[in-house]
PDB file of C-alpha atoms and ligand atoms in Angstrom:
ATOM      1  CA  UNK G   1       0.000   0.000   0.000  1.00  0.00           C
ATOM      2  CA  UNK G   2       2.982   2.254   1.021  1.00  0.00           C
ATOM      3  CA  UNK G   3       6.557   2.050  -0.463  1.00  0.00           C
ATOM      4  CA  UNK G   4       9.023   4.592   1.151  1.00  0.00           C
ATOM      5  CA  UNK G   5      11.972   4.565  -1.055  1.00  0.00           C
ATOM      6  CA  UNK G   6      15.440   5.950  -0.132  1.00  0.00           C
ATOM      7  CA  UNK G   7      13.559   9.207   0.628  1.00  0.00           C
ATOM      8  CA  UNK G   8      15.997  11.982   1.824  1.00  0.00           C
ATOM      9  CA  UNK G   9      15.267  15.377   2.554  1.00  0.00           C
ATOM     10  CA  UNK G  10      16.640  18.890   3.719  1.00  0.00           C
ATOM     11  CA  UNK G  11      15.291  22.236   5.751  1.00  0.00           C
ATOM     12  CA  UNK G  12      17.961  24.528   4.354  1.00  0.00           C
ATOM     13  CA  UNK G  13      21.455  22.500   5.178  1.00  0.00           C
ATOM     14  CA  UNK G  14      20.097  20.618   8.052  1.00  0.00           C
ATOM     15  CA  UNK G  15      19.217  16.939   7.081  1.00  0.00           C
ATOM     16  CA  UNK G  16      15.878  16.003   8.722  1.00  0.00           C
ATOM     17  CA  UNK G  17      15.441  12.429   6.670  1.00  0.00           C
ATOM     18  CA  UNK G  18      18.375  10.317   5.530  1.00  0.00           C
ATOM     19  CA  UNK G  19      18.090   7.612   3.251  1.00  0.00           C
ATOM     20  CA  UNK G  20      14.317   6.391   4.595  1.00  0.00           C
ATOM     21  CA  UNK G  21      13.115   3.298   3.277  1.00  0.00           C
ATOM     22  CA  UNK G  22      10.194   0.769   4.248  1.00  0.00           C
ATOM     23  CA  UNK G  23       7.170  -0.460   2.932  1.00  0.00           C
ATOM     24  CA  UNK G  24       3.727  -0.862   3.992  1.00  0.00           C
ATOM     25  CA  UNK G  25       1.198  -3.710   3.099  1.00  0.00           C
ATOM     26  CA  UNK G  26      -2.532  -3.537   2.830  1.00  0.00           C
ATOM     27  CA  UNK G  27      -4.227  -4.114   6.491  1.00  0.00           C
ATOM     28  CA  UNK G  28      -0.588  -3.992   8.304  1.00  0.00           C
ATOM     29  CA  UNK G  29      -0.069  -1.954  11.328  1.00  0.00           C
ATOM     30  CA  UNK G  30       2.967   0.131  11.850  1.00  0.00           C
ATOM     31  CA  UNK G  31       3.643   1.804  14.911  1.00  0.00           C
ATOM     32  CA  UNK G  32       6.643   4.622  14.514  1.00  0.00           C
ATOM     33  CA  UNK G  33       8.414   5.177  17.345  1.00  0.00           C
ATOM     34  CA  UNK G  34      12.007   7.411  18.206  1.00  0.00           C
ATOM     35  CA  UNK G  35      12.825  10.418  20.438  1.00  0.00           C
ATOM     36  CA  UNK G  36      11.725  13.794  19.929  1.00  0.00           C
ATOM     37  CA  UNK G  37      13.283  15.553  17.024  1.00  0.00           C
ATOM     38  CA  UNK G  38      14.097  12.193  15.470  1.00  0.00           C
ATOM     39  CA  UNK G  39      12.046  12.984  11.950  1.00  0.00           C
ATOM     40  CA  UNK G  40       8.611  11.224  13.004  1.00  0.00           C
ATOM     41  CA  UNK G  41       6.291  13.669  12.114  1.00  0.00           C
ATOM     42  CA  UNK G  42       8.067  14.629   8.736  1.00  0.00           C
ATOM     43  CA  UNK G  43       8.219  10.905   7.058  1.00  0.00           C
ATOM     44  CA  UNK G  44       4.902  10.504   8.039  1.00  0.00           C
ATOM     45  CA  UNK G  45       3.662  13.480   6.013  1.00  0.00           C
ATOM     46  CA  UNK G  46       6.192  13.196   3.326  1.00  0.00           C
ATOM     47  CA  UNK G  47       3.185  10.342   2.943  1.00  0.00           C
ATOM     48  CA  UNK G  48       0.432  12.470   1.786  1.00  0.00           C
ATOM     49  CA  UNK G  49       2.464  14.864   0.194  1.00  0.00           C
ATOM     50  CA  UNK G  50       2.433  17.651   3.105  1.00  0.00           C
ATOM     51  CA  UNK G  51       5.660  17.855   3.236  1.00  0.00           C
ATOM     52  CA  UNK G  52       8.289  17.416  -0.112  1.00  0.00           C
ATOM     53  CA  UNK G  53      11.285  15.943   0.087  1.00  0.00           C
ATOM     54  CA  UNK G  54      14.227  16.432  -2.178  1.00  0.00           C
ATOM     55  CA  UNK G  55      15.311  12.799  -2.773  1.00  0.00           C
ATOM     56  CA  UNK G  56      13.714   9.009  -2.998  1.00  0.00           C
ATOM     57  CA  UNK G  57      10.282   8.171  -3.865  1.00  0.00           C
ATOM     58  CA  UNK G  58       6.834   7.203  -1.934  1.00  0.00           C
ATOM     59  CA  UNK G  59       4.213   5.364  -3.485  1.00  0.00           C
ATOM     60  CA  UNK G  60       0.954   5.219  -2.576  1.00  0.00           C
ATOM     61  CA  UNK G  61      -0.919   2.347  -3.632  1.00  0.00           C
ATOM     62  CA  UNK G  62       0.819   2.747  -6.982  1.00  0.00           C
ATOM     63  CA  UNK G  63       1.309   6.271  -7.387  1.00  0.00           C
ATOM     64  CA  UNK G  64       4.241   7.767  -7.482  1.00  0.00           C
ATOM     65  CA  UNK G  65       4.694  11.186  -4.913  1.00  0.00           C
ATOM     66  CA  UNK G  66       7.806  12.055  -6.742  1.00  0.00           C
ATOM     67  CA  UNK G  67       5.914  11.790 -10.270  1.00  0.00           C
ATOM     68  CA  UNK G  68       5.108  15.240 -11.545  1.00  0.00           C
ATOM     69  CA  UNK G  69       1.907  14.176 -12.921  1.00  0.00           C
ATOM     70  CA  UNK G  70       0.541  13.004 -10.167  1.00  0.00           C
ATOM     71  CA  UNK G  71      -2.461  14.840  -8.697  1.00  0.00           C
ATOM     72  CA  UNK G  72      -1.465  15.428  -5.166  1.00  0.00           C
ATOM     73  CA  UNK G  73      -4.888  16.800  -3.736  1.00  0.00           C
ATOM     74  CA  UNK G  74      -6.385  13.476  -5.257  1.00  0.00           C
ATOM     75  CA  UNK G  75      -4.255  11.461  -3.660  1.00  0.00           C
ATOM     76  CA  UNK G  76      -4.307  12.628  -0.710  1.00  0.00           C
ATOM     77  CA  UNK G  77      -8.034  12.158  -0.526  1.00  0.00           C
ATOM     78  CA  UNK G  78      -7.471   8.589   0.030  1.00  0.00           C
ATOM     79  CA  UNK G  79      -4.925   9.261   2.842  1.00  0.00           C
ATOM     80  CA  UNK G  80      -6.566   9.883   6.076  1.00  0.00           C
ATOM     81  CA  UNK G  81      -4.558  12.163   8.589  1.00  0.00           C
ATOM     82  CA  UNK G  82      -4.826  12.424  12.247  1.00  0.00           C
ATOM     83  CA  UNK G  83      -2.847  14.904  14.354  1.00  0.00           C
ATOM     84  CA  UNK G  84      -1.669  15.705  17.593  1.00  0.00           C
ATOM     85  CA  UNK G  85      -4.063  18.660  17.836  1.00  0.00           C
ATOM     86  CA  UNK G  86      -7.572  17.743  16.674  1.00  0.00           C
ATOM     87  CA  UNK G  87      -7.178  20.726  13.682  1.00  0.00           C
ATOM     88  CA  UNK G  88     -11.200  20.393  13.671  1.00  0.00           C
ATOM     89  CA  UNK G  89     -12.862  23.611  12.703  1.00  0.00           C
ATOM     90  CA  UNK G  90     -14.159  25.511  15.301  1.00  0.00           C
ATOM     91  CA  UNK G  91     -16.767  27.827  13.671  1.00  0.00           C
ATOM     92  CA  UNK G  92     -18.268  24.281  12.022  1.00  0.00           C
ATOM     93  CA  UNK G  93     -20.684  22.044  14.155  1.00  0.00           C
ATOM     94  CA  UNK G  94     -19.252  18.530  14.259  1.00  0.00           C
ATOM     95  CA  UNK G  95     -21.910  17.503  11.432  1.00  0.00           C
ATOM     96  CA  UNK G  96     -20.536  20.011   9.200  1.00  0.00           C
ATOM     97  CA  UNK G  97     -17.022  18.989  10.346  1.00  0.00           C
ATOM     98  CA  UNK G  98     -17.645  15.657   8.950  1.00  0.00           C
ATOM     99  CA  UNK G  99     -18.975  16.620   5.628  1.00  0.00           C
ATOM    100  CA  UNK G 100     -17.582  19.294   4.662  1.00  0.00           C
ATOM    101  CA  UNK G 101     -14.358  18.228   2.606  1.00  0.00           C
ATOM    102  CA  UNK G 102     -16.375  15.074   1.277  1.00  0.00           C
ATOM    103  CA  UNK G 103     -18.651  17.992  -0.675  1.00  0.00           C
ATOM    104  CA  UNK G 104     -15.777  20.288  -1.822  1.00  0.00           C
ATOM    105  CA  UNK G 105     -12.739  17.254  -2.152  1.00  0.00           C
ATOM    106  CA  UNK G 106     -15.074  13.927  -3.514  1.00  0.00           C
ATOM    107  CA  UNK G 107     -18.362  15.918  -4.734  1.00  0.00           C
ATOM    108  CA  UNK G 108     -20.484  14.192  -2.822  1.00  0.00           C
ATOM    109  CA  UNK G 109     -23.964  15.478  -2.378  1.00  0.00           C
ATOM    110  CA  UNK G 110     -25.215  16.570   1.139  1.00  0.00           C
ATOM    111  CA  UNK G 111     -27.192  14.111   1.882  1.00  0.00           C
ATOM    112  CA  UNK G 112     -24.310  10.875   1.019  1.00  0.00           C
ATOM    113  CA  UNK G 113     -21.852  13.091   3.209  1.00  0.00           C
ATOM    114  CA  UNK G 114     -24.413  13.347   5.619  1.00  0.00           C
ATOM    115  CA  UNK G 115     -25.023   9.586   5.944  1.00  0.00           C
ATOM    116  CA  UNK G 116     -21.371   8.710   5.755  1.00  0.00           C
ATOM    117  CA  UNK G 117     -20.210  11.314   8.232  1.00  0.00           C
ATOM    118  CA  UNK G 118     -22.866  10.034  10.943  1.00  0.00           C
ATOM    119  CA  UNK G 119     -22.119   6.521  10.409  1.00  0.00           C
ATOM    120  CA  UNK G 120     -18.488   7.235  11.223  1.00  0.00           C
ATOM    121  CA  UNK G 121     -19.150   9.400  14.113  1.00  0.00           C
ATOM    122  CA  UNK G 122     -21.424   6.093  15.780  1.00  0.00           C
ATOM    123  CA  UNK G 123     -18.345   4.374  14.929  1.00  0.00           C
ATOM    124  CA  UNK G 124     -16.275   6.305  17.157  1.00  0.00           C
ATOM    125  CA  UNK G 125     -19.229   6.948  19.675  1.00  0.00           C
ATOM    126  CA  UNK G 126     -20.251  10.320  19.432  1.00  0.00           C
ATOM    127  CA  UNK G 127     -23.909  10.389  17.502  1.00  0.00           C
ATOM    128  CA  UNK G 128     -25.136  12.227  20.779  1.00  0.00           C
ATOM    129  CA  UNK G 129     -22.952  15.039  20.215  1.00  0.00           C
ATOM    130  CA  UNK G 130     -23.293  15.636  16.065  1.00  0.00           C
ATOM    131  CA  UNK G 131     -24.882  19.065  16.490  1.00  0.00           C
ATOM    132  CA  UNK G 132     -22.291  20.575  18.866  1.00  0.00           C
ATOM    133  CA  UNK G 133     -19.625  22.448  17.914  1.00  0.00           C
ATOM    134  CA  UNK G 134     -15.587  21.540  18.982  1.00  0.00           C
ATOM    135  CA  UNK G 135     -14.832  23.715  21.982  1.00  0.00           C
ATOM    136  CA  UNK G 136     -18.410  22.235  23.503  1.00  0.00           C
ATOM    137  CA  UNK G 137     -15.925  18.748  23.498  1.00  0.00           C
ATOM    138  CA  UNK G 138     -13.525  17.175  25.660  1.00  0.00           C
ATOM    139  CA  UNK G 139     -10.370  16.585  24.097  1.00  0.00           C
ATOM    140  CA  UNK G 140     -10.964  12.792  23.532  1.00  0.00           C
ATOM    141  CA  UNK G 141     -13.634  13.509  22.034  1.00  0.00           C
ATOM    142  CA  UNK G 142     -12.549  15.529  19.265  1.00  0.00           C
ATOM    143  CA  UNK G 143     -10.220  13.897  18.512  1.00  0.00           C
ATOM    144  CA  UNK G 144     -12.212  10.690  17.723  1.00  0.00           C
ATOM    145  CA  UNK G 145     -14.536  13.378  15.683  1.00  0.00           C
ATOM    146  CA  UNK G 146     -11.153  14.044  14.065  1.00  0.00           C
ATOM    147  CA  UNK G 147     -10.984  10.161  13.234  1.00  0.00           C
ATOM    148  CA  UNK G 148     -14.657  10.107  12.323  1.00  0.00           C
ATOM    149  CA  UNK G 149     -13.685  12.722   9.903  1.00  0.00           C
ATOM    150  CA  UNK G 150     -10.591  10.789   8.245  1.00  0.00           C
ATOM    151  CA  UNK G 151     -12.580   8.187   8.214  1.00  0.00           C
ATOM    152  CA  UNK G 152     -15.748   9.795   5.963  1.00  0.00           C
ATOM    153  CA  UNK G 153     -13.288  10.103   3.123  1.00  0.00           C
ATOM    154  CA  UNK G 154     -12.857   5.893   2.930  1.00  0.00           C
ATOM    155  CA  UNK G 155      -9.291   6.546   3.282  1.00  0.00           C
ATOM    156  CA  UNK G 156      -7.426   3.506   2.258  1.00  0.00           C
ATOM    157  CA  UNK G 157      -4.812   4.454   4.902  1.00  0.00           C
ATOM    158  CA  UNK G 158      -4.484   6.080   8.431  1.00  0.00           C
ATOM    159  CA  UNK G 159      -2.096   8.112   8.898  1.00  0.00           C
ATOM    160  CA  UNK G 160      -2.066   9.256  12.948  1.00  0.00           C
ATOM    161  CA  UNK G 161       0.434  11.450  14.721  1.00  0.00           C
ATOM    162  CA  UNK G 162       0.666  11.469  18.049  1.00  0.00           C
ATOM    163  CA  UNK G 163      -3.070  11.050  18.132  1.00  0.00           C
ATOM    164  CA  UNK G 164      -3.075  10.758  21.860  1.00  0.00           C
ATOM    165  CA  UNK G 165       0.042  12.767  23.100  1.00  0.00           C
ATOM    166  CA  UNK G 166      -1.747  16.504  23.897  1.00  0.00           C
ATOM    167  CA  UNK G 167      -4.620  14.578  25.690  1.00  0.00           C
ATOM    168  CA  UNK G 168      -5.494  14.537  29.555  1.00  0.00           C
ATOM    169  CA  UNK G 169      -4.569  11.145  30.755  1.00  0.00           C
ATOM    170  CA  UNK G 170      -7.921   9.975  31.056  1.00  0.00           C
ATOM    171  CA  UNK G 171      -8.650  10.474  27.955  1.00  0.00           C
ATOM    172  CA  UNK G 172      -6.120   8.572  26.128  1.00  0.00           C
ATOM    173  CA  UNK G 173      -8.037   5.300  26.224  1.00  0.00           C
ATOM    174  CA  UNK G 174     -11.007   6.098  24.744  1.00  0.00           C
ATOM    175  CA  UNK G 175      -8.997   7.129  21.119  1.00  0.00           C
ATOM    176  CA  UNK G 176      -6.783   4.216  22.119  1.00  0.00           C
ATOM    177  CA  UNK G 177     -10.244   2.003  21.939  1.00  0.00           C
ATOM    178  CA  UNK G 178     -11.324   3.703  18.310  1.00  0.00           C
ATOM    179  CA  UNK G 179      -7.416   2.758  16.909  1.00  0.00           C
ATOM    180  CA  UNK G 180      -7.367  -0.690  18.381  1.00  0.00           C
ATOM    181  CA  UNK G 181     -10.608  -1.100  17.112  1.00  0.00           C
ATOM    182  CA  UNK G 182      -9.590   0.488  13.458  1.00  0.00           C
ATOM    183  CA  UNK G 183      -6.673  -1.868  13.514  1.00  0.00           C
ATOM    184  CA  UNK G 184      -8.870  -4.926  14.159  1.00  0.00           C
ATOM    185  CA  UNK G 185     -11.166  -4.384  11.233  1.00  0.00           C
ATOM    186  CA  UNK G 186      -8.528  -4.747   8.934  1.00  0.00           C
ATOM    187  CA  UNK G 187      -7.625  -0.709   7.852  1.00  0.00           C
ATOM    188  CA  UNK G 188      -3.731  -0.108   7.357  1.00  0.00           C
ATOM    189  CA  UNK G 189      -2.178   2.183   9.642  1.00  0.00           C
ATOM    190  CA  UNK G 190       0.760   4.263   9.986  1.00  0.00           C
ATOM    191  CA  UNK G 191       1.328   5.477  13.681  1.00  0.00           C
ATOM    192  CA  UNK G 192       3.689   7.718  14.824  1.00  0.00           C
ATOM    193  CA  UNK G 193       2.993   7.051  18.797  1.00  0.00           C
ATOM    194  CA  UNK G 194       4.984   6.091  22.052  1.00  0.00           C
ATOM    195  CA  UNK G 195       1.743   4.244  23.707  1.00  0.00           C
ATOM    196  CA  UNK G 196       3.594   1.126  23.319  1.00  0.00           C
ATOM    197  CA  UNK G 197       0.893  -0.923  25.038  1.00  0.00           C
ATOM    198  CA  UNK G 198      -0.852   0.112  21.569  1.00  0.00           C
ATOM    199  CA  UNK G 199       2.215  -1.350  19.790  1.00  0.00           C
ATOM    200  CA  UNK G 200       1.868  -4.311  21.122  1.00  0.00           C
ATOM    201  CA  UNK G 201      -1.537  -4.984  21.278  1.00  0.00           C
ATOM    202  CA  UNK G 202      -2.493  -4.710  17.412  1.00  0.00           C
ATOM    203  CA  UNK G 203       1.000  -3.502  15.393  1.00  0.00           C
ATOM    204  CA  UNK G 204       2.563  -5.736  13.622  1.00  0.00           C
ATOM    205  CA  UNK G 205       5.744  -4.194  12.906  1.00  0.00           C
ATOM    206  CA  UNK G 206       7.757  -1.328  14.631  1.00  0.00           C
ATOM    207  CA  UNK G 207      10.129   1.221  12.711  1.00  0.00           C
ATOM    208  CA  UNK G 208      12.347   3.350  15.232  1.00  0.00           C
ATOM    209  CA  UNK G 209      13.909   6.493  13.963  1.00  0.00           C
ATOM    210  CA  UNK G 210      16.354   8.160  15.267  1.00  0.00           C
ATOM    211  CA  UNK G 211      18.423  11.378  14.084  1.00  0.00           C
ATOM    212  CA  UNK G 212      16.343  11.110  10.616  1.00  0.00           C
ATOM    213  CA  UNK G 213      17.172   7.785  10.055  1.00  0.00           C
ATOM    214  CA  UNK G 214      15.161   4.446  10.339  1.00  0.00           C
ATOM    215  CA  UNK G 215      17.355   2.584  12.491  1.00  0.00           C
ATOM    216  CA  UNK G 216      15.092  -0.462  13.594  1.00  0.00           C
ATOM    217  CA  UNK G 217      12.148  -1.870  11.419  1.00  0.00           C
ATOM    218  CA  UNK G 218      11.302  -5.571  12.787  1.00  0.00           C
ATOM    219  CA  UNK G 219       8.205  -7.438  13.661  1.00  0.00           C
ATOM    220  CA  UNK G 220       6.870  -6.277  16.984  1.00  0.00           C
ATOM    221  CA  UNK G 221       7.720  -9.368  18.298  1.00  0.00           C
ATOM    222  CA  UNK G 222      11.491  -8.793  17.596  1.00  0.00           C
ATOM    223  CA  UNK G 223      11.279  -5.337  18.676  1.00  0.00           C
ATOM    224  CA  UNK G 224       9.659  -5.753  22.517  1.00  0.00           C
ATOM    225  CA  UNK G 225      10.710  -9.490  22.658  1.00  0.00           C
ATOM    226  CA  UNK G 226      14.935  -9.210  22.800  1.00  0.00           C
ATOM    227  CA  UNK G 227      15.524  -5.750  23.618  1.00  0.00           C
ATOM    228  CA  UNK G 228      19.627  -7.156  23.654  1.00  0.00           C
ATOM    229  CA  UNK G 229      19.311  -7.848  19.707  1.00  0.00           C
ATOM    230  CA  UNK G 230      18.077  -3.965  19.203  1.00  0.00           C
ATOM    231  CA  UNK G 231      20.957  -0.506  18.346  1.00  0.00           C
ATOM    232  CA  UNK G 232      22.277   0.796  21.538  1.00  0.00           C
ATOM    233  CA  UNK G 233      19.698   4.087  20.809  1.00  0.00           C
ATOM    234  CA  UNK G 234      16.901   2.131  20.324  1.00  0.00           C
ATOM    235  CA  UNK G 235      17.690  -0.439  23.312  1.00  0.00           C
ATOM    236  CA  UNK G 236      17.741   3.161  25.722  1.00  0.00           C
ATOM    237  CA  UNK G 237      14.673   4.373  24.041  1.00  0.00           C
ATOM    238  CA  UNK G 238      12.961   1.075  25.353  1.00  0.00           C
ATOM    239  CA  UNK G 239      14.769   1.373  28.775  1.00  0.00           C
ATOM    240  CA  UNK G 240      12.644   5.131  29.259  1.00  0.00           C
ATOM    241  CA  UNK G 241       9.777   4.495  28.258  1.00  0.00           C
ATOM    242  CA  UNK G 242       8.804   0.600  29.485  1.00  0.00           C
TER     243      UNK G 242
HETATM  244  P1  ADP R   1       9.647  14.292  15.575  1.00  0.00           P
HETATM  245  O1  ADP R   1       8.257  14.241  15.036  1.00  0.00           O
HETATM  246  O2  ADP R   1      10.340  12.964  15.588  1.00  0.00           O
HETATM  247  O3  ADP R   1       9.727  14.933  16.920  1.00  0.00           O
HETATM  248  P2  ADP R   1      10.098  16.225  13.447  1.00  0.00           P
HETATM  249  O4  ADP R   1       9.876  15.485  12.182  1.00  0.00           O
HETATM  250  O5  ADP R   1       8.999  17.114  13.907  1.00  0.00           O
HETATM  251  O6  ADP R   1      10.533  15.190  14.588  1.00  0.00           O
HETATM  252  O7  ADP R   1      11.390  17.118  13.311  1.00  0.00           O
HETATM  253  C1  ADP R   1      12.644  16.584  12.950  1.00  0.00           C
HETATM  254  C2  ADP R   1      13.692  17.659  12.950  1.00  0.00           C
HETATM  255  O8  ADP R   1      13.415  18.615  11.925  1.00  0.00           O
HETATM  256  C3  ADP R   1      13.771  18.454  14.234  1.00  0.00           C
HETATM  257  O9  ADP R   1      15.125  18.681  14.514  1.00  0.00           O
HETATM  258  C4  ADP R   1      13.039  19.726  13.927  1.00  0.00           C
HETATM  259  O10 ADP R   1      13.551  20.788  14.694  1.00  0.00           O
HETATM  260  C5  ADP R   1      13.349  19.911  12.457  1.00  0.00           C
HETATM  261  N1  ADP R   1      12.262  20.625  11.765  1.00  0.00           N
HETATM  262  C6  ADP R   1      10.970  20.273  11.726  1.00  0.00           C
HETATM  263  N2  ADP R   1      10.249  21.129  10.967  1.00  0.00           N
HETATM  264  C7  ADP R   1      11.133  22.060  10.513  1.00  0.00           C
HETATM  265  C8  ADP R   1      11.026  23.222   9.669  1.00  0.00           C
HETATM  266  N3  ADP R   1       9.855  23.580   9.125  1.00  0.00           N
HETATM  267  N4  ADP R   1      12.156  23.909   9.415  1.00  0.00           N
HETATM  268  C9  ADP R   1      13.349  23.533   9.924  1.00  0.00           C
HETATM  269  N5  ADP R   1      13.521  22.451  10.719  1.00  0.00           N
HETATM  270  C10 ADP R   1      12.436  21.729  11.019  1.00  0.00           C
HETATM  271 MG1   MG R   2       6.450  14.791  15.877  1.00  0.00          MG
END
């Protein structure tokens, strides 16, 4: 579904991805893990195209990034994005939240957005709530709204960073729950997260960056099973935050 080839890039002189490869395949789980500052959030959107990058290729089930001719607005209406901050808009009632870029991105009429956006938001729990507006939310909530959202496009791949990293403790669960639950019906995921009771519940493989390069990329039983077999960074990494 995803091939990450060789992709390199640059902010100015200062080299944020080196040499990034891996691959994706439909229905896999892949939980990215690495300190902070380690390139993370920039391969992940190098993967819809928010962010370029100067060498290397991704492909997204079969088109090429890199390619010229590719439509990159069209693409990434198949990628589904979830950030650390819910990025839902405020001035929009969560109905409209949910329909709004399946009108203006797929030209879908009102009432097919309509039906697609509330079945997603039962999905995630929240039909109560479809005529408030974000700030009227917790935190949790939104961001499963934010999920709902993605997932009202029929993305054919979740992209999430640091979905659960700016909530209240309490609330981490309950988006936990939707992504386990996400991962269980089959969708492919790319996860930039350090819940690593997530990881091991429903990943399948782990990629750990460091310094803008993948240094570990193993089954998730390799990873968490013989910590002694992982790089020295990567080994520490574990160490903190187990
Ligand atoms: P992570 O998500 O792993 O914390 P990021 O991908 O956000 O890491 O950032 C990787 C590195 O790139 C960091 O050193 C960060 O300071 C730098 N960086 C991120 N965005 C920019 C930018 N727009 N301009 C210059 N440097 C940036
Ligand atoms: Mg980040």
């Amino acid at each position: 579904m995803i091939k990450i080839r060789n992709v390199s890039k640059w902010y100015g002189s200062f080299q944020v991805l080196t040499d990034c490869s891996t691959h994706i395949e439909k229905g896999e789980v892949v939980v990215v893990c690495g300190p902070s500052g380690s390139g993370k959030s920039t391969l992940i959107k190098t993967v819809n195209a928010l962010e370029p990058f100067q060498k290397g290729d991704i492909e997204v089930n079969g088109t090429s990034i890199a390619d010229p001719k590719t439509n990159l607005p069209k693409l990434r209406s198949h990628v589904g994005m979830v950030f650390q901050h819910f990025e839902l808009f405020p001035h929009l009632s969560v109905t409209e939240n949910l329909t709004l870029a399946q009108i203006k991105v797929l030209g879908r009429n009102k009432d097919d957005a309509l039906k697609r956006g509330l079945k997603m938001l039962d999905r995630v729990g929240l039909m109560a709530h479809k005529d408030k507006f974000p700030g009227q939310l917790s935190g949790g909530q939104q961001q499963r709204v934010a999920i709902a959202r993605a997932l009202s496009m029929d993305p054919i791949v979740m992209l999430f960073d640091e979905p659960t990293s700016a909530l209240d403790p309490e609330m981490v669960g309950e988006v936990l729950d939707v992504m386990v639950q996400l991962a269980n019906e089959g969708m492919t995921m790319m996860c930039v997260t350090h819940e690593m009771g997530f990881a091991r519940k429903v990943s399948h493989r782990v990629i750990f960056m460091d310094q803008g390069k993948i240094i570990e990329d193993c089954s998730k039983q390799e990873f968490f099973g013989n910590p002694d077999a992982r790089s020295p960074r990567a080994k520490e990494f574990l160490s903190k935050i187990l």
